[in-house]
C-alpha positions as MATLAB code, in Angstrom:
seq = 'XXXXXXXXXXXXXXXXXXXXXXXXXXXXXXXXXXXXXXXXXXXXXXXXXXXXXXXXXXXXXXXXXXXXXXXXXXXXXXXXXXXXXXXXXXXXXXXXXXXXXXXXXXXXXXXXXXXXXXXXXXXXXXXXXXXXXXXXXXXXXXXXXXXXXXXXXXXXXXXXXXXXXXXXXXXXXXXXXXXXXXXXXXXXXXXXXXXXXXXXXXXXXXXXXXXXXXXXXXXXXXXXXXXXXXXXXXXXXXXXXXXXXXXXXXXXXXXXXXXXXXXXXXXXXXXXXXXXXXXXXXXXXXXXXXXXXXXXXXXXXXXXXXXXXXXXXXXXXXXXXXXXXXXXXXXXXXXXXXXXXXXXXXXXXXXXXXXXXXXXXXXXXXXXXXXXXXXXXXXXXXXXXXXXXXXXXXXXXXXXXXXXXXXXXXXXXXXXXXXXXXXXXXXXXXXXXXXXXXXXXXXXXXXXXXXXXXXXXXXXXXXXXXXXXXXXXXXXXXXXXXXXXXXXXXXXXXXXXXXXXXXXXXXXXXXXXXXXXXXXXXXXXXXXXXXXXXXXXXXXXXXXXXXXXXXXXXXXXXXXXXXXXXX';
ca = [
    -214.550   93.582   12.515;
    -216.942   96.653   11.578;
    -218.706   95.644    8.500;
    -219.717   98.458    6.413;
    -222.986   98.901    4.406;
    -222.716  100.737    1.151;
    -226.511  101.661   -0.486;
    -225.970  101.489   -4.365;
    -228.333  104.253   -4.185;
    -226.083  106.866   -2.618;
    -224.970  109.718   -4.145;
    -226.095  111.885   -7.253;
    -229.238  111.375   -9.245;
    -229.456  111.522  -12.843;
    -231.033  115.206  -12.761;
    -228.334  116.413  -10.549;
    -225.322  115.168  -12.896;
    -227.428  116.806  -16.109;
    -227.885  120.202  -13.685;
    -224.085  120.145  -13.277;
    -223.041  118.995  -16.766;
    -225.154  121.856  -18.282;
    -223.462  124.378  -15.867;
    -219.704  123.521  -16.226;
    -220.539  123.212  -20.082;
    -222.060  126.665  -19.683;
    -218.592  128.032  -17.629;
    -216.614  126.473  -20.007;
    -213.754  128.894  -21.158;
    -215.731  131.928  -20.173;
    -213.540  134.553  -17.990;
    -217.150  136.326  -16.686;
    -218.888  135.003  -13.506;
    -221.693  132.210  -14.204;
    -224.791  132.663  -12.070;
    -226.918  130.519  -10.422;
    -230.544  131.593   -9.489;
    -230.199  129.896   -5.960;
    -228.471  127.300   -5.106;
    -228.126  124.701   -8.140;
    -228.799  121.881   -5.822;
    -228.601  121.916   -1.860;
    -225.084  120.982   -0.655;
    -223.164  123.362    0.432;
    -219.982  121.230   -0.419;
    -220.692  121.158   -3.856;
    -221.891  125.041   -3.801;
    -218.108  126.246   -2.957;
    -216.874  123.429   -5.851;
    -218.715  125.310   -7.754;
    -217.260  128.720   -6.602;
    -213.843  127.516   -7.436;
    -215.199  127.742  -11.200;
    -216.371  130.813  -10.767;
    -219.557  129.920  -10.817;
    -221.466  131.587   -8.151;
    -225.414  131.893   -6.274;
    -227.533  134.664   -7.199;
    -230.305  134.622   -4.924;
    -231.184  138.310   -6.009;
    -231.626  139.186   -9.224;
    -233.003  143.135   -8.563;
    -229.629  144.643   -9.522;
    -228.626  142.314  -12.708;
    -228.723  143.487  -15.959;
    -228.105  141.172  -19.398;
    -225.426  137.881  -18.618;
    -226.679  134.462  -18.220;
    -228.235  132.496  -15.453;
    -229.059  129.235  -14.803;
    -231.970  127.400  -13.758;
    -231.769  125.515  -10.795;
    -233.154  121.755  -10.450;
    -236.039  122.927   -8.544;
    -236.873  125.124  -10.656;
    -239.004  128.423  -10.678;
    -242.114  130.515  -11.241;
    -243.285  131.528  -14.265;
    -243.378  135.040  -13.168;
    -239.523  134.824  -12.350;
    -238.660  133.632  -15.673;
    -240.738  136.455  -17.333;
    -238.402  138.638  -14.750;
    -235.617  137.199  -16.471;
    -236.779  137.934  -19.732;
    -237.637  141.581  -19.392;
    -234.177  141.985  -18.127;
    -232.720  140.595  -21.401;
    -230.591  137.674  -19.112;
    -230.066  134.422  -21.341;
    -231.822  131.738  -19.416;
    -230.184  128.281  -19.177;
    -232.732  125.922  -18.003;
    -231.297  123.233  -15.546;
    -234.331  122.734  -14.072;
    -234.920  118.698  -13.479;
    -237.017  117.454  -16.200;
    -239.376  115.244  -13.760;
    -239.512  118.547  -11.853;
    -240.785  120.370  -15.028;
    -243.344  117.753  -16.100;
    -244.997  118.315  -12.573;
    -245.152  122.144  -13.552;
    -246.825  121.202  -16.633;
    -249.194  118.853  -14.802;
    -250.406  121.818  -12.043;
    -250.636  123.668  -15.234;
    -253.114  121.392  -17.307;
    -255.181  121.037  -14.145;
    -255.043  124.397  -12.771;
    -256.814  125.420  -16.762;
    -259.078  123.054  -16.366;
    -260.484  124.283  -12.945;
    -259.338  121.516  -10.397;
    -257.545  123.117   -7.397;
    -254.184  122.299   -6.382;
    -253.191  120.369   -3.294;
    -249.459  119.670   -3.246;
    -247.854  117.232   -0.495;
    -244.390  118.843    0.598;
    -242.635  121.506    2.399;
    -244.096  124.693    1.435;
    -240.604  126.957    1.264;
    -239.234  124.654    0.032;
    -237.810  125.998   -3.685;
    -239.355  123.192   -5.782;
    -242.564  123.518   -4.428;
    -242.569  127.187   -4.456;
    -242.048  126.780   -8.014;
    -245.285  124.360   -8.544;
    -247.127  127.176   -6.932;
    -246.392  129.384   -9.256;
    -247.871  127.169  -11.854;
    -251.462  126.825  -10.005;
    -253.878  129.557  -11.885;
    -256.887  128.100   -9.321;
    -256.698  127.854   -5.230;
    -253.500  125.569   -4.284;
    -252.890  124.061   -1.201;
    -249.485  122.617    0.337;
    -249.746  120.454    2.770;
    -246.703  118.132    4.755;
    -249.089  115.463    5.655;
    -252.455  113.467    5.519;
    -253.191  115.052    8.971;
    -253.978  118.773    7.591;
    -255.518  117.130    4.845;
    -259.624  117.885    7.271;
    -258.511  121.784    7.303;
    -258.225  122.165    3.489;
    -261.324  123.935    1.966;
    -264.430  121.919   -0.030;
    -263.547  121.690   -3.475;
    -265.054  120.145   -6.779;
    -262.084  118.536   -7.741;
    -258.900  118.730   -6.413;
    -255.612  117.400   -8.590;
    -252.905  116.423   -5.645;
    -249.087  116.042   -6.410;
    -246.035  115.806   -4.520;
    -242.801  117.404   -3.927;
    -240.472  114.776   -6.252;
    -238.805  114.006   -3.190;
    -241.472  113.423   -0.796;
    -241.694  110.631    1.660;
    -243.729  107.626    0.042;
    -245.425  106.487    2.500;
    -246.700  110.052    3.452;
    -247.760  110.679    0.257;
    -249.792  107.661    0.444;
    -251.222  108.628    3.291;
    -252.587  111.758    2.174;
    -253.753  110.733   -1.354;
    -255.970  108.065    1.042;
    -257.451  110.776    2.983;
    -257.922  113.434    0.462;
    -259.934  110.100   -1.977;
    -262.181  110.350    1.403;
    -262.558  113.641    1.434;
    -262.982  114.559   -2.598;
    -265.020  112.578   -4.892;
    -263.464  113.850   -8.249;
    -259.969  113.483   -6.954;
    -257.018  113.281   -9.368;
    -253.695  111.932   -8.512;
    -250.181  112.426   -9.972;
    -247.758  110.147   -9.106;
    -244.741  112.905   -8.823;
    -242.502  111.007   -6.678;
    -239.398  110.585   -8.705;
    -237.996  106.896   -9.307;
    -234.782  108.004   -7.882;
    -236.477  109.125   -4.689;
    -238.497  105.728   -4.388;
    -235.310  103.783   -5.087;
    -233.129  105.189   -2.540;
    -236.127  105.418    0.479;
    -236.731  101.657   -0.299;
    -233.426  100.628   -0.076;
    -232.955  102.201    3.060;
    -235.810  100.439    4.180;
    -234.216   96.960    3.357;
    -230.838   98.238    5.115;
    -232.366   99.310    8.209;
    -232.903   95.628    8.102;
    -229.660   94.768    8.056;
    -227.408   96.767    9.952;
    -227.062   98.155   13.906;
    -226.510  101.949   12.700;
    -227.095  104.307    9.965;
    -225.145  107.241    8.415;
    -227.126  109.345    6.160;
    -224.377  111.868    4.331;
    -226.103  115.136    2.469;
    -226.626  118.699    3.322;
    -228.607  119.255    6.506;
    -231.146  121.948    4.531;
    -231.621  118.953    1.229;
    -234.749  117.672    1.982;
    -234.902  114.099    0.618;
    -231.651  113.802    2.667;
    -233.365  114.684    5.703;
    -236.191  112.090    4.845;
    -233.528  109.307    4.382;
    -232.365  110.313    7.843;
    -235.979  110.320    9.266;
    -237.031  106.819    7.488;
    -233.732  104.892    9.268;
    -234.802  106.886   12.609;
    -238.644  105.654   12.143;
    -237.348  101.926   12.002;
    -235.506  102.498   15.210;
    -232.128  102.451   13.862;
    -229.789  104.753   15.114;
    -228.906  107.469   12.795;
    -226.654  110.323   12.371;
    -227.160  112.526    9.511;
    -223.740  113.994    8.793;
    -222.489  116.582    6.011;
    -219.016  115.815    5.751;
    -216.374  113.122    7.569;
    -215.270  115.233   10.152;
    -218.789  115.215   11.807;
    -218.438  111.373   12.104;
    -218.238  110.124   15.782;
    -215.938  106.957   15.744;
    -216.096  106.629   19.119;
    -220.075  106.311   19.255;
    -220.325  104.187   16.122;
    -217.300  101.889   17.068;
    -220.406   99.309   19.598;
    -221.749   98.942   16.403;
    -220.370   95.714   14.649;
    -223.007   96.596   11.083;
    -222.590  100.520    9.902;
    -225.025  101.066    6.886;
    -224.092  104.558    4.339;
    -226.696  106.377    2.703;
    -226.863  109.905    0.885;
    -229.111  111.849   -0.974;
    -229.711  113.079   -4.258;
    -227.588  115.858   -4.099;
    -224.530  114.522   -1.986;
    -221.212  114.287   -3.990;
    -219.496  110.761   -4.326;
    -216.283  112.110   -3.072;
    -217.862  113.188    0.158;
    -219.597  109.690    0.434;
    -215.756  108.083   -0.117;
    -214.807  110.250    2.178;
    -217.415  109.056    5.256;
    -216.462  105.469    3.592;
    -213.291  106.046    4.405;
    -212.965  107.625    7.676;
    -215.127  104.556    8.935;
    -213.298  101.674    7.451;
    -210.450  103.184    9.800;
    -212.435  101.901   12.840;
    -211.728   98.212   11.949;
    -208.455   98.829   12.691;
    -206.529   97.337    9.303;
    -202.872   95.366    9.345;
    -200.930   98.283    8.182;
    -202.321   99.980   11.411;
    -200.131   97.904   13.135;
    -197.277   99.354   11.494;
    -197.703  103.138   11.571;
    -194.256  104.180   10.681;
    -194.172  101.661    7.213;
    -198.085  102.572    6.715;
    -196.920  106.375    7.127;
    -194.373  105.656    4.809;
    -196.008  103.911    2.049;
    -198.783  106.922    1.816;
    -196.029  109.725    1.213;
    -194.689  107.328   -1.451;
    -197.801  107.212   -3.144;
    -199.472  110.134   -2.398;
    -196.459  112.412   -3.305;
    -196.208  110.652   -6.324;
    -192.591  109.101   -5.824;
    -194.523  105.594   -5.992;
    -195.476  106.305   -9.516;
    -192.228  108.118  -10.226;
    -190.210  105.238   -9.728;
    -193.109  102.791  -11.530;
    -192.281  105.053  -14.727;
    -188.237  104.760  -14.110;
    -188.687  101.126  -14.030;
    -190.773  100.898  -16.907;
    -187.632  102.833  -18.684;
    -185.819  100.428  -17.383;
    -187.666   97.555  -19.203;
    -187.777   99.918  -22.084;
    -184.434  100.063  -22.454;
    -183.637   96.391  -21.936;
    -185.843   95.918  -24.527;
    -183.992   98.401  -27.342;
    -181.053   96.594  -26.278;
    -179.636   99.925  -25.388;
    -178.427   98.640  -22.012;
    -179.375  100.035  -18.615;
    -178.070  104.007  -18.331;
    -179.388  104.636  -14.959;
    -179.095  108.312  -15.762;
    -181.980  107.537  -18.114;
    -184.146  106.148  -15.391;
    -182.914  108.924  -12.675;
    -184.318  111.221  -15.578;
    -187.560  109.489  -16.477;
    -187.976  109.738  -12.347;
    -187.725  113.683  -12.413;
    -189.932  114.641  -14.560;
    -193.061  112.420  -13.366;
    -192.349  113.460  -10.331;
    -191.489  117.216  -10.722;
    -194.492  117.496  -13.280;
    -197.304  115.687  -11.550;
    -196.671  117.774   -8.445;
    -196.138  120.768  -10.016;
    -199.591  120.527  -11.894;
    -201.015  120.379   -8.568;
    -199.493  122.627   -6.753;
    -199.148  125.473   -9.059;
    -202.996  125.287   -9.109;
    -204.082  125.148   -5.510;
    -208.077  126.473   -6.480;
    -208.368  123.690   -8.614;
    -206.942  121.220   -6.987;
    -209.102  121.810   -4.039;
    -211.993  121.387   -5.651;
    -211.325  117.645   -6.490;
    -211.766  117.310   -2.561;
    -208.906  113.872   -3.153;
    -207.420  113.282    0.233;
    -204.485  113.133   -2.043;
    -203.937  116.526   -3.192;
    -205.104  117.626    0.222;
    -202.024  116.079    1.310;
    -200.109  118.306   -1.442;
    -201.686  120.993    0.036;
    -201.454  120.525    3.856;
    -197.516  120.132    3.078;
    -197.312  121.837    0.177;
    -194.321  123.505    1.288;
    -192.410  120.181    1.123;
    -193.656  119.311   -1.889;
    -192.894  122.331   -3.337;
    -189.075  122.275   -2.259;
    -189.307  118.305   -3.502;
    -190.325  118.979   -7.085;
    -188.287  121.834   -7.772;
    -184.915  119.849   -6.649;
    -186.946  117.228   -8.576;
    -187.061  119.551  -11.853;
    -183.446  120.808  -11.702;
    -181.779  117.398  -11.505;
    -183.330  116.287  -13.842;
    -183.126  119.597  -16.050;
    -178.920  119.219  -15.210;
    -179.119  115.518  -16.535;
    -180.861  116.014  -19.619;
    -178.781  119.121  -20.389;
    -175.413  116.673  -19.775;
    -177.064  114.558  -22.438;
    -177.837  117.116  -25.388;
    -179.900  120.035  -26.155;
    -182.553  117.851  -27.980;
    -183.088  115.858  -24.810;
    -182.805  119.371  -22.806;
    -185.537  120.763  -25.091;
    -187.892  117.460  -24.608;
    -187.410  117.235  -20.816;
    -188.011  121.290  -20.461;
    -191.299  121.105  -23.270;
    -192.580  117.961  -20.664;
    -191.835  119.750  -17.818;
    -193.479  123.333  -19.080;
    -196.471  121.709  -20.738;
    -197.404  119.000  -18.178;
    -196.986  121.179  -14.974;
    -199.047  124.073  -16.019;
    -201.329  122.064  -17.625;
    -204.866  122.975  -16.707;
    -203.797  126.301  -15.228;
    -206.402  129.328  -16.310;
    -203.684  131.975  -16.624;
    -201.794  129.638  -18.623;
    -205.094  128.726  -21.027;
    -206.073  132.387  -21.201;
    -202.098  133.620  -21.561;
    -201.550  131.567  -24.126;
    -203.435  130.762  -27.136;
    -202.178  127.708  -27.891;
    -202.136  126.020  -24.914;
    -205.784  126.729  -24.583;
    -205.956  125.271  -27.886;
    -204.577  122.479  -27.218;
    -206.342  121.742  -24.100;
    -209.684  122.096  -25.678;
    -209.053  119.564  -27.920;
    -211.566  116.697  -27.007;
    -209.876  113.984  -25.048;
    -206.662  116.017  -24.738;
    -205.180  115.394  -21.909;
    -205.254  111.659  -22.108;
    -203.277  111.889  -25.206;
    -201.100  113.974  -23.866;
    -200.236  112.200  -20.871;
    -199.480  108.936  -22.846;
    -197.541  110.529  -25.387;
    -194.998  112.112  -22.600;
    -194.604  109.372  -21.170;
    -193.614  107.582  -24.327;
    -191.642  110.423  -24.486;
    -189.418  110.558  -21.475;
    -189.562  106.472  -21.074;
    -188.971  105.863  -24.715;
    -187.973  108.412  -27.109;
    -185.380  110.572  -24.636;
    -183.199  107.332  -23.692;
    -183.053  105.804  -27.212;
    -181.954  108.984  -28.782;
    -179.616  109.487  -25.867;
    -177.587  106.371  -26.334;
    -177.887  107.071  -30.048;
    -178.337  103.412  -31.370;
    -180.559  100.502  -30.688;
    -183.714   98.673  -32.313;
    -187.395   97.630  -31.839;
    -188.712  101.260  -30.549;
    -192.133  100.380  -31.657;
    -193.036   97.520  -29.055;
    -191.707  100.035  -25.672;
    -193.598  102.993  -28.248;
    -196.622  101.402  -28.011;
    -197.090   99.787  -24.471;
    -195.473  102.825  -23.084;
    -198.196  104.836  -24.666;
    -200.973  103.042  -24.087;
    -200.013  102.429  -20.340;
    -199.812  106.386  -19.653;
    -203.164  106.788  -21.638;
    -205.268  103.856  -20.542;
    -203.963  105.149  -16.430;
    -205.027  108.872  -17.241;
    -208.290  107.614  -18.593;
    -208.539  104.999  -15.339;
    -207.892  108.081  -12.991;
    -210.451  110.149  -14.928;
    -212.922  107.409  -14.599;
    -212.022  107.675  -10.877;
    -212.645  111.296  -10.197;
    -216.082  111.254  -12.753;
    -216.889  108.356  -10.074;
    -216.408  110.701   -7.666;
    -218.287  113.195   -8.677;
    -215.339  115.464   -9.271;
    -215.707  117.990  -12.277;
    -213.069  117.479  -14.814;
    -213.169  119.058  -18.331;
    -214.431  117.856  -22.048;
    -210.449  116.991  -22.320;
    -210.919  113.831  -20.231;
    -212.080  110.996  -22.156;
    -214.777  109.758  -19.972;
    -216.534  113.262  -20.423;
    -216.651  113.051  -24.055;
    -217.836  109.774  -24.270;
    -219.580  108.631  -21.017;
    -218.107  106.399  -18.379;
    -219.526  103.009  -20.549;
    -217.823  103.570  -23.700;
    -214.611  105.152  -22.001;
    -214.461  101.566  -20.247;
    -214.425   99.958  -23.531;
    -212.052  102.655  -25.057;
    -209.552  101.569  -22.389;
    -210.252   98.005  -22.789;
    -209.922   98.067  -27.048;
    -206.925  100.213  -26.492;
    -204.942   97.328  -24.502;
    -206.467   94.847  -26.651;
    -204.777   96.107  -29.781;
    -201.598   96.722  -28.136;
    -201.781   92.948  -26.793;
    -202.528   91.733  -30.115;
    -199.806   93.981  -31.745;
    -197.205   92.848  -29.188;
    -198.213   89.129  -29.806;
    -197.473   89.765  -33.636;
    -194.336   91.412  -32.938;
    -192.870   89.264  -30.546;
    -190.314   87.326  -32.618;
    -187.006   86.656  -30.827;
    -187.938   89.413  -28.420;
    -190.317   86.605  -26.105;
    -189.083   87.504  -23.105;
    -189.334   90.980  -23.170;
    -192.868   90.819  -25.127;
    -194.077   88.418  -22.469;
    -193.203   91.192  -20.176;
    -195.426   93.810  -22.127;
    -198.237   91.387  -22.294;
    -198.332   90.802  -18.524;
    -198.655   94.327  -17.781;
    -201.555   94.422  -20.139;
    -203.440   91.419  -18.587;
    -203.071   92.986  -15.486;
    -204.107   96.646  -16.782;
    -207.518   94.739  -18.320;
    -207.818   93.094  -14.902;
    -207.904   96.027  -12.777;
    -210.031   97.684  -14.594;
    -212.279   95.337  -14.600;
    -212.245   94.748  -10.848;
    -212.302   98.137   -9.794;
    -215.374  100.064  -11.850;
    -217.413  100.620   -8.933;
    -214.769  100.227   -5.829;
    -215.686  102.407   -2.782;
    -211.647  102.865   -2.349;
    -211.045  104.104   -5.255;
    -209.951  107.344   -3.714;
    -207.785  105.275   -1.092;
    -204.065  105.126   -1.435;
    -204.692  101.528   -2.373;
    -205.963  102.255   -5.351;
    -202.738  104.205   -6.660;
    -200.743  101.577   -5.545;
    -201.444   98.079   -6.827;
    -202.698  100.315   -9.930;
    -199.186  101.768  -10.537;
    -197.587   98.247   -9.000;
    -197.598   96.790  -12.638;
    -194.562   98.964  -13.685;
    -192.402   97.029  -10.549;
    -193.929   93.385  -11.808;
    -192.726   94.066  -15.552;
    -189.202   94.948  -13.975;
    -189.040   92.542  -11.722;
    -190.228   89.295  -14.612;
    -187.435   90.875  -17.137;
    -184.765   91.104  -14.237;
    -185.868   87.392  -13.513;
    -185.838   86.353  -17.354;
    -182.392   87.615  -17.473;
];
């Protein structure tokens, strides 16, 4: 059994998420191009993410005229933002604020006469940018070992790159103390940075092999890399899954993951993922069922027929019987609308880099044929039924599978409207499924009672999961807009949004139970289990896994199956 190593460092650091959150909040609803002066941060991944939001590199800025540009992390020379200026382009500074308070610092010494020694990689664009800052001699060096060839100075202030190697930098403060008596000495070296070298440190320490995941040209991935080599560990410093070689790393019984600063979560899941399939799992055993059970839930079927059971539950509990028709209907449009909202948007959906929508894609042909058979049964069955259920099943089917579409926001007013609503599309989701589960079979069969109890867990479920698969992407790095709750509020208080929201419905089901126990009981299981998955999976490495969509949509089947055993 391969065991594999995790670092809670991996992935994004807090500059890099505020460098992309002021960019997409920058793109947001603008038709023009969004520029980038260079490369916002350096993975190339995350680069062509980008370019699916039209937000592109602009490494020359000769020919440009007026627009806006952004600010990389690493930020740049003075004279290059008075460039900017002259040219009447609207700067939008995403440089990293640890980044800018070294600028400031090369500044404040440079005035008051101390020469510059910085301790990086001279091209590389942060430190090119601290150069700019220097008004006195400044020096970069990439070690204590050039520190004999630099010039006698005064006093010399020495800083380094934010993502230099610690120990080097140590090294070369030591030697230049020897070499200048009026020495001063910033301590530059992001926390981030000393965190994540550190901890690779301690998990050289405890595993046989080391995968380092980041772009091959981001320098404090590369250092990561050359720390794990330096302790003798075997290392491969990969960019994306593919490069992993299973057969090489499958002698090694301890596989530790790292990334750096700039390297996507989904990309780290991904690498995560790829390797857990070395240790050779029971459902390997069973290809054809394990082949099975991933179209089911990665087509969407699997939560297609969670929602037709909940209707069936629903309807048990409005006494309105069992109309399978109902369920067959509830059935169609989940299915027919969640593919359709990914396949109708292929640029979009590719950016979220989810092995599940890949799989839409790679047979989206299939897919394709499946929802639209999907969308006309259903569309025949609700018309059978009566033109208010028609118009319901057709307004789900139009809003929800073109939902997020650009040609649809920018087409139509209202739809863009509505979209940009904060928090949107959470509502949205919960209320169609309240909807279709709820609403469409109790007007159907035309009589009943208690609609409020299936109203309100029906709801909530479809809002808290929307919220729960937000949470999931945002996890995973994955842009999604200021429609998803966790982006309006953070990922903290959108935990405790979802957690309040079952807690009322729990408590309102408990006061409305009266001779409905069974069925209540029901609700409130599905609840307890909602709180508990939550709570068990806020920081799971599968999240992105098939496993994940299925014991998350499993509660649907488990309500179903305790009111069919009640009965």
């Amino acid at each position: 059994m391969i065991e594999i190593k995790l670092a809670k460092t991996a992935g994004f650091c807090w500059g890099v998420k505020r460098a992309i959150d002021i960019t997409m909040e920058a793109a947001n609803g603008k038709a023009e191009p969004i520029y980038t002066y260079g490369p916002l941060i350096h993975n190339p991944q995350l680069i062509k993410l980008l370019e699916s939001k039209n937000i592109h590199v602009k490494n020359d800025i000769n020919g440009m005229s007026g627009g806006e540009i952004i600010i990389r992390t690493h930020g740049i020379t003075p004279e290059k933002r008075n460039v900017l200026r002259e040219k009447g382009i609207t700067i939008n500074d995403a440089t990293c604020p640890l980044v800018a308070k070294v600028q400031g610092m090369v500044r404040k010494f440079s005035r008051k006469g101390y020469s510059i020694v910085i301790v990086g990689d001279d091209d590389h664009a942060e430190v090119v940018g601290l150069k700019g800052y220097a008004e006195t001699p400044v020096h970069v060096i990439s070690s204590g070992d050039e520190v004999d060839n630099l010039p006698m100075y005064q006093k010399v202030f020495v800083c380094a790159q934010t993502t230099c190697d610690i120990e080097k930098y140590k090294d070369a403060v030591e030697r230049l103390q020897r070499r200048y008596a009026n020495l001063e000495v910033g301590e530059t070296i992001c926390d981030a940075t000393n965190d994540r070298q550190s901890e690779v440190i301690q998990l050289c320490r405890e595993v046989d092999a080391m995968i380092v995941v980041g772009g091959k040209n981001s320098a404090n991935t590369s250092r990561l890399a050359s720390i794990a080599r330096e302790h003798g560990i075997p290392t491969w410093h990969i960019e994306v899954e593919s490069e992993l070689d299973l057969e090489a790393l499958n002698g090694f019984s301890r596989i530790g993951v790292t990334a750096g600063a700039s390297t996507p979560k989904w990309v780290i899941d991904s690498v995560v993922q790829k390797l857990a399939s070395i240790q050779r799992p029971i459902l390997s055993k069973f290809p054809v069922f394990a082949a099975v059970l991933g179209f089911l839930v990665k087509g969407e079927i699997y939560l297609a027929l969670g929602v037709s059971a909940l209707t069936f539950v629903n309807m048990r509990a409005m006494n309105i019987g069992a109309d399978r028709s109902f369920m067959v209907l509830s059935f169609c449009a989940i299915l027919s609308t969640y593919l359709l909202n990914q396949l109708l948007r292929p640029e979009e959906v590719k950016r979220s880099k989810a092995r599940k929508y890949y799989y839409h894609l790679k047979f989206h042909k299939a897919f394709m044929t499946i929802a639209l058979l999907s969308a006309a049964t259903g569309g025949m069955i609700a018309f059978s039924k009566s033109p208010v259920i028609f118009g319901l099943y057709a307004a789900i089917l139009l809003f929800g599978g073109t939902y997020g579409m650009q040609i649809m926001s920018t087409r139509i007013s209202w739809v863009s409207n509505l979209k940009n609503i904060p928090a949107s599309k959470d509502l949205f989701v919960g209320l169609a499924w309240a909807i279709i589960a709820v609403i469409v079979p109790f007007q159907g069969i035309g009589s009943g009672k208690g609609i409020i109890a299936p109203l309100l867990f029906t709801f909530g479920m479809g809002y808290v999961r929307t919220v729960l698969m937000d949470m999931r992407d945002i996890y995973s790095d994955q842009i999604v807009g200021k429609e998803a709750l966790p982006i309006l509020m953070g990922k903290e208080k959108a935990t405790s949004a979802m957690y309040g929201v079952l807690l009322v419905i729990s408590a309102l089901l408990f006061v409305m139970m009266g001779d409905q126990t069974g069925y209540m009981a029901g609700y409130l299981c599905g609840t307890v289990y909602m709180l508990g998955f939550i709570h068990y999976n806020q920081n799971n490495i599968w999240a992105h896994s098939a496993k994940f969509d299925m014991f998350l949509d499993a509660v649907y089947f488990l309500i179903a199956l305790f009111i069919i055993l009640l009965a």
